[in-house]
PDB file of C-alpha atoms in Angstrom:
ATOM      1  CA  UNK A  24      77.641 108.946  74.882  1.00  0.00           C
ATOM      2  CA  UNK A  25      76.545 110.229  71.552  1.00  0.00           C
ATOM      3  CA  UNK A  26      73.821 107.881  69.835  1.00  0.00           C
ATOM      4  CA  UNK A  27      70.842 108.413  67.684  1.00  0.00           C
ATOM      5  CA  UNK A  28      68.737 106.042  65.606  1.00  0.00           C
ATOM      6  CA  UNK A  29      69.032 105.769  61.873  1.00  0.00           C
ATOM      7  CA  UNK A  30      65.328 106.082  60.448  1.00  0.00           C
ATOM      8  CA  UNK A  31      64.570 103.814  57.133  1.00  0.00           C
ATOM      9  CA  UNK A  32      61.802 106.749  55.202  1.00  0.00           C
ATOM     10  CA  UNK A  33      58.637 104.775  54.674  1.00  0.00           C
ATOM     11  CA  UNK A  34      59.074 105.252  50.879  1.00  0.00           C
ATOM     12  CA  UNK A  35      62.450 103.480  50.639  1.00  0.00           C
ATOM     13  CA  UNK A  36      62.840 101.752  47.220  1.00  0.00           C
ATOM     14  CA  UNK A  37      64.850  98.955  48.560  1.00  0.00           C
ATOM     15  CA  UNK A  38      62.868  98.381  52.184  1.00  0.00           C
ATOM     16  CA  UNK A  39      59.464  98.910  50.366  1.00  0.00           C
ATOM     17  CA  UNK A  40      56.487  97.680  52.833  1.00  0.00           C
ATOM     18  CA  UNK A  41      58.977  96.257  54.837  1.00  0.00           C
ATOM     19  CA  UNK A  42      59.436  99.190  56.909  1.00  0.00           C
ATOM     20  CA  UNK A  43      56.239  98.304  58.793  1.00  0.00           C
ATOM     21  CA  UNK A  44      58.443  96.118  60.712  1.00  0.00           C
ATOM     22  CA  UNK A  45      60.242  98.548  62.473  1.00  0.00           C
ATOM     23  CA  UNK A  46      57.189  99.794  64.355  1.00  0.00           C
ATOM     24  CA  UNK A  47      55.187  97.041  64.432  1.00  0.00           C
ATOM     25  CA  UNK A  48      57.901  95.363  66.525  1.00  0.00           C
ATOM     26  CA  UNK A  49      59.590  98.344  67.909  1.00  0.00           C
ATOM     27  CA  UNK A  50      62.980  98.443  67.304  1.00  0.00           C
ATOM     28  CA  UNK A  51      65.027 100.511  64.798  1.00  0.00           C
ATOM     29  CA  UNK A  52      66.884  99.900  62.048  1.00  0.00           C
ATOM     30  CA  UNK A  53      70.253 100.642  63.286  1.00  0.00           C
ATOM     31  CA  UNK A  54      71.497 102.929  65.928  1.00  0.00           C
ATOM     32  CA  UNK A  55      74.651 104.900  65.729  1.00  0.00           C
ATOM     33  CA  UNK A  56      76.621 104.967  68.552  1.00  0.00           C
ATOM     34  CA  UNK A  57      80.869 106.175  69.559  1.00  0.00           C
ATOM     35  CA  UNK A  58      81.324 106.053  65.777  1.00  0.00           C
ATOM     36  CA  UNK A  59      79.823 102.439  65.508  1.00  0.00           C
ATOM     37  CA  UNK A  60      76.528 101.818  63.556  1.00  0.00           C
ATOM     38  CA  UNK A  61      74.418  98.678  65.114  1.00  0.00           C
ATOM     39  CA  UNK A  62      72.505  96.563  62.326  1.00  0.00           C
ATOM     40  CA  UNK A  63      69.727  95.312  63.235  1.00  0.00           C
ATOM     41  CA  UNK A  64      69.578  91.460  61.919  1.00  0.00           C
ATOM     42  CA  UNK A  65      67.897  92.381  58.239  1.00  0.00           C
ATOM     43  CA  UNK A  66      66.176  89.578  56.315  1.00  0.00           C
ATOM     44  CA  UNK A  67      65.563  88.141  52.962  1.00  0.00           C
ATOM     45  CA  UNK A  68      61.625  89.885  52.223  1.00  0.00           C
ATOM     46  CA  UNK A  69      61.398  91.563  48.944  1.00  0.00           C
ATOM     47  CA  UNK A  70      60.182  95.018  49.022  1.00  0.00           C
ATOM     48  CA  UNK A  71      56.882  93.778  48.508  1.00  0.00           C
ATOM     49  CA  UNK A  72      56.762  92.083  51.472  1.00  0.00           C
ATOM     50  CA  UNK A  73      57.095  88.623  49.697  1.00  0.00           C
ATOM     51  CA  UNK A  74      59.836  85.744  50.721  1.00  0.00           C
ATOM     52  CA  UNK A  75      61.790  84.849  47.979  1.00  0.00           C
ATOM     53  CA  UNK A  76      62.361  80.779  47.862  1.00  0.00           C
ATOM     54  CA  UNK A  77      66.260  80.692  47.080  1.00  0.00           C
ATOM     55  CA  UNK A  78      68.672  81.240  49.646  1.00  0.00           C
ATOM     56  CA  UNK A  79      70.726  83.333  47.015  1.00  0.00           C
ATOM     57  CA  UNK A  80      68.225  85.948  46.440  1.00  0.00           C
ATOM     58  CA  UNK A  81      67.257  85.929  50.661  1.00  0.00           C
ATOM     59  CA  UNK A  82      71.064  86.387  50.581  1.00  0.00           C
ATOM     60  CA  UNK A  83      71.469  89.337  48.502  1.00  0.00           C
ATOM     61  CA  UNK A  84      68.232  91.111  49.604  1.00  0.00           C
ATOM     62  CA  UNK A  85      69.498  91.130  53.090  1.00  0.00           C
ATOM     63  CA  UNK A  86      72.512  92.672  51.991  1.00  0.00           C
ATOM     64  CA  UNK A  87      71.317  95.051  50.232  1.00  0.00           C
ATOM     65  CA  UNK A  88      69.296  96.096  52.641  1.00  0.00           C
ATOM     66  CA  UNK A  89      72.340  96.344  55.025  1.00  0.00           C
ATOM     67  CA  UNK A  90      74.142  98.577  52.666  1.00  0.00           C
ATOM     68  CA  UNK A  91      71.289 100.546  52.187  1.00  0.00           C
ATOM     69  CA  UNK A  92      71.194 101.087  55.752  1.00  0.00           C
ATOM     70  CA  UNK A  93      75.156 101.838  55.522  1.00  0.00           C
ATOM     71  CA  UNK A  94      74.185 104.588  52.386  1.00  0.00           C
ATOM     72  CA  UNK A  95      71.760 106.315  54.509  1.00  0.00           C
ATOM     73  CA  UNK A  96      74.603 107.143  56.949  1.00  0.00           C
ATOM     74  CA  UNK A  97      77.120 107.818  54.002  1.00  0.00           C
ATOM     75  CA  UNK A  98      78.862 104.406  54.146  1.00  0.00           C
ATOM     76  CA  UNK A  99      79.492 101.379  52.463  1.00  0.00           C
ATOM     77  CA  UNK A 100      79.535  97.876  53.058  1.00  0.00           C
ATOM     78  CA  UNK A 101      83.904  98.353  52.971  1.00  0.00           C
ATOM     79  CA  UNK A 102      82.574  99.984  56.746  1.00  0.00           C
ATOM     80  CA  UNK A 103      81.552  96.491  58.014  1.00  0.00           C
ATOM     81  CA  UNK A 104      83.951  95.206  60.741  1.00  0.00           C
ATOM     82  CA  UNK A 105      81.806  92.644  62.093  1.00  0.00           C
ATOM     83  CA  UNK A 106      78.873  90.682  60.788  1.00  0.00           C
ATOM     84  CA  UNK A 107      76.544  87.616  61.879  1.00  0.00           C
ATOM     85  CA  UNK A 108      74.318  85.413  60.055  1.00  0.00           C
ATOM     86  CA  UNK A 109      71.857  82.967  61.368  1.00  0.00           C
ATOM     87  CA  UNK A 110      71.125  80.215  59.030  1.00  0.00           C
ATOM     88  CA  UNK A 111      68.021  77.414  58.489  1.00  0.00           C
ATOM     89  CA  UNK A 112      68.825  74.687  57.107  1.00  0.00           C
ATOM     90  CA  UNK A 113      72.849  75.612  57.257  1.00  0.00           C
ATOM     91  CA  UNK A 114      74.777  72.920  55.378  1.00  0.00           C
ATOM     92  CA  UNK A 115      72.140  72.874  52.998  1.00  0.00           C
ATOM     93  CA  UNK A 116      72.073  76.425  52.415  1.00  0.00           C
ATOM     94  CA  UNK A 117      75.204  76.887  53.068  1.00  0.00           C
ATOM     95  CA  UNK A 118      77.119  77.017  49.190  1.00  0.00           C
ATOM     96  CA  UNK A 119      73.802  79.415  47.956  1.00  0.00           C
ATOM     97  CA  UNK A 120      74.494  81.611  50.903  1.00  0.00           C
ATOM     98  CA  UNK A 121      78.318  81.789  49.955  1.00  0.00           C
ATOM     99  CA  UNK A 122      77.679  82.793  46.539  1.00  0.00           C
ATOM    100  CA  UNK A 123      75.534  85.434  47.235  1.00  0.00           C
ATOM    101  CA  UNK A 124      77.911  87.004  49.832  1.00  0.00           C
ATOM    102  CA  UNK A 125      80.926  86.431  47.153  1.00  0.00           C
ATOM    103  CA  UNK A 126      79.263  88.428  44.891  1.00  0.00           C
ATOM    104  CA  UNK A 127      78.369  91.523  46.967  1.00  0.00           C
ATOM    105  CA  UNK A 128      80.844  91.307  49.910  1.00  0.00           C
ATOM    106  CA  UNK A 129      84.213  92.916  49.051  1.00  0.00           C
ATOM    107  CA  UNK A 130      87.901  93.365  50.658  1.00  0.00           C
ATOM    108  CA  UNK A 131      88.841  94.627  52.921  1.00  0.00           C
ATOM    109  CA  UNK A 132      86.517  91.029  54.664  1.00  0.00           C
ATOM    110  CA  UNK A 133      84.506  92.330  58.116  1.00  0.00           C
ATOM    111  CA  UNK A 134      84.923  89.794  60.752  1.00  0.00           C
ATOM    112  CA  UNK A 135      81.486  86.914  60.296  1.00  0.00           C
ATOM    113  CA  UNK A 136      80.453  84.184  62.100  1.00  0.00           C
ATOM    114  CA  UNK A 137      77.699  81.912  60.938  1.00  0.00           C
ATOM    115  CA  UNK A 138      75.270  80.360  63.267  1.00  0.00           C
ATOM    116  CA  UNK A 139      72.656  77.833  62.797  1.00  0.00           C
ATOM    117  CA  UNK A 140      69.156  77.926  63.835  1.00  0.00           C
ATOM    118  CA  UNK A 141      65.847  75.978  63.683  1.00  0.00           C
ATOM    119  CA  UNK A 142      63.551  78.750  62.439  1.00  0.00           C
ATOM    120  CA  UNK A 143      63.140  82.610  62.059  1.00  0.00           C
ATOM    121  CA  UNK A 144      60.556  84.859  62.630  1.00  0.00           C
ATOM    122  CA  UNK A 145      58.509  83.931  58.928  1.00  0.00           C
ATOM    123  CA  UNK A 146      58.152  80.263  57.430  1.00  0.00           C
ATOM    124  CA  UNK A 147      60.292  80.335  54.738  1.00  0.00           C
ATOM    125  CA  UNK A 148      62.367  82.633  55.768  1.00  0.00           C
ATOM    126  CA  UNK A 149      66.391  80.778  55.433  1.00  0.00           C
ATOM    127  CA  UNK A 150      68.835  83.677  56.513  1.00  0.00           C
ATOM    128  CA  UNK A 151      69.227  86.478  59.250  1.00  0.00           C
ATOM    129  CA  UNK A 152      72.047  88.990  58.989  1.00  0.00           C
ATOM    130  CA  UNK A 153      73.228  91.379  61.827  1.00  0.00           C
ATOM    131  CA  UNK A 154      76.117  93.619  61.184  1.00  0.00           C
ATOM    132  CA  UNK A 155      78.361  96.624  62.940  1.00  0.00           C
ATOM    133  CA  UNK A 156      80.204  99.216  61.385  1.00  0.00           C
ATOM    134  CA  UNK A 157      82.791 101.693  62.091  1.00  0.00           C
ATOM    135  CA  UNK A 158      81.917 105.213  60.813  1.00  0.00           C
ATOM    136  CA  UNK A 159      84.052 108.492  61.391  1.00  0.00           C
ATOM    137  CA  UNK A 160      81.463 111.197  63.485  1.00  0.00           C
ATOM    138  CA  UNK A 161      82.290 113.574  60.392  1.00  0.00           C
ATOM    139  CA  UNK A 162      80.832 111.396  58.167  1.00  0.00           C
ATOM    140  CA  UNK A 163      77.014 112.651  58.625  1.00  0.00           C
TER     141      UNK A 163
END
């Protein structure tokens, strides 16, 4: 099996401080393995390490952050096939979190299911999103 980890650079614009994360809890950003790149569940914190208090902009930092991820390999988020969310709060959240996605996620739609949950790892943090997606080997 061919696999290697995808490395974040500490000086990434849109991970910021962030990055600290990775070590600090030991595990990587995403690992590429038989042309499939593993996301690991990427939250809302702004660059500066700060929690935004809108779903919408937790929304659309995470997924940025996941297409980030997807750049770094020479991707976009059109290479999603299948994605998971973990929500607080989920039919409150719920519309904000829609919006957000609307606005960034495009067709062709990666498979997504939506799961609700009592916390995260930060207070105030309202959304969690893991994703997978299919890259060709040539495309490093």
């Amino acid at each position: 099996m061919t696999s290697y980890t995808v490395e974040v650079p500490e000086d990434n614009a849109v991970f910021g401080q962030t990055t600290s994360a990775f070590a600090s809890f030991g595990y990587s950003a995403a690992v590429r393995a038989n042309g499939l790149l593993f996301i690991a569940g990427t939250i809302g914190r702004r660059a500066d390490g700060t929690i935004p208090d809108t779903i919408e902009e937790q929304t659309e930092i995470a997924i940025r952050k996941i297409e980030e991820i997807l750049r770094l390999e020479n991707l976009d988020l059109s290479a999603l096939v299948d994605v998971t969310s973990y929500h607080v709060d989920i039919r409150q959240h719920l519309p904000g979190f829609a919006e957000a996605k609307k606005r960034l996620v495009k067709e062709p739609y990666p498979t997504w299911t939506i799961i609700g949950v009592s916390g995260l790892a930060s207070p105030g943090l309202l959304v969690e999103i893991r994703a997978i997606a299919a890259c060709p080997e040539a495309s490093r």
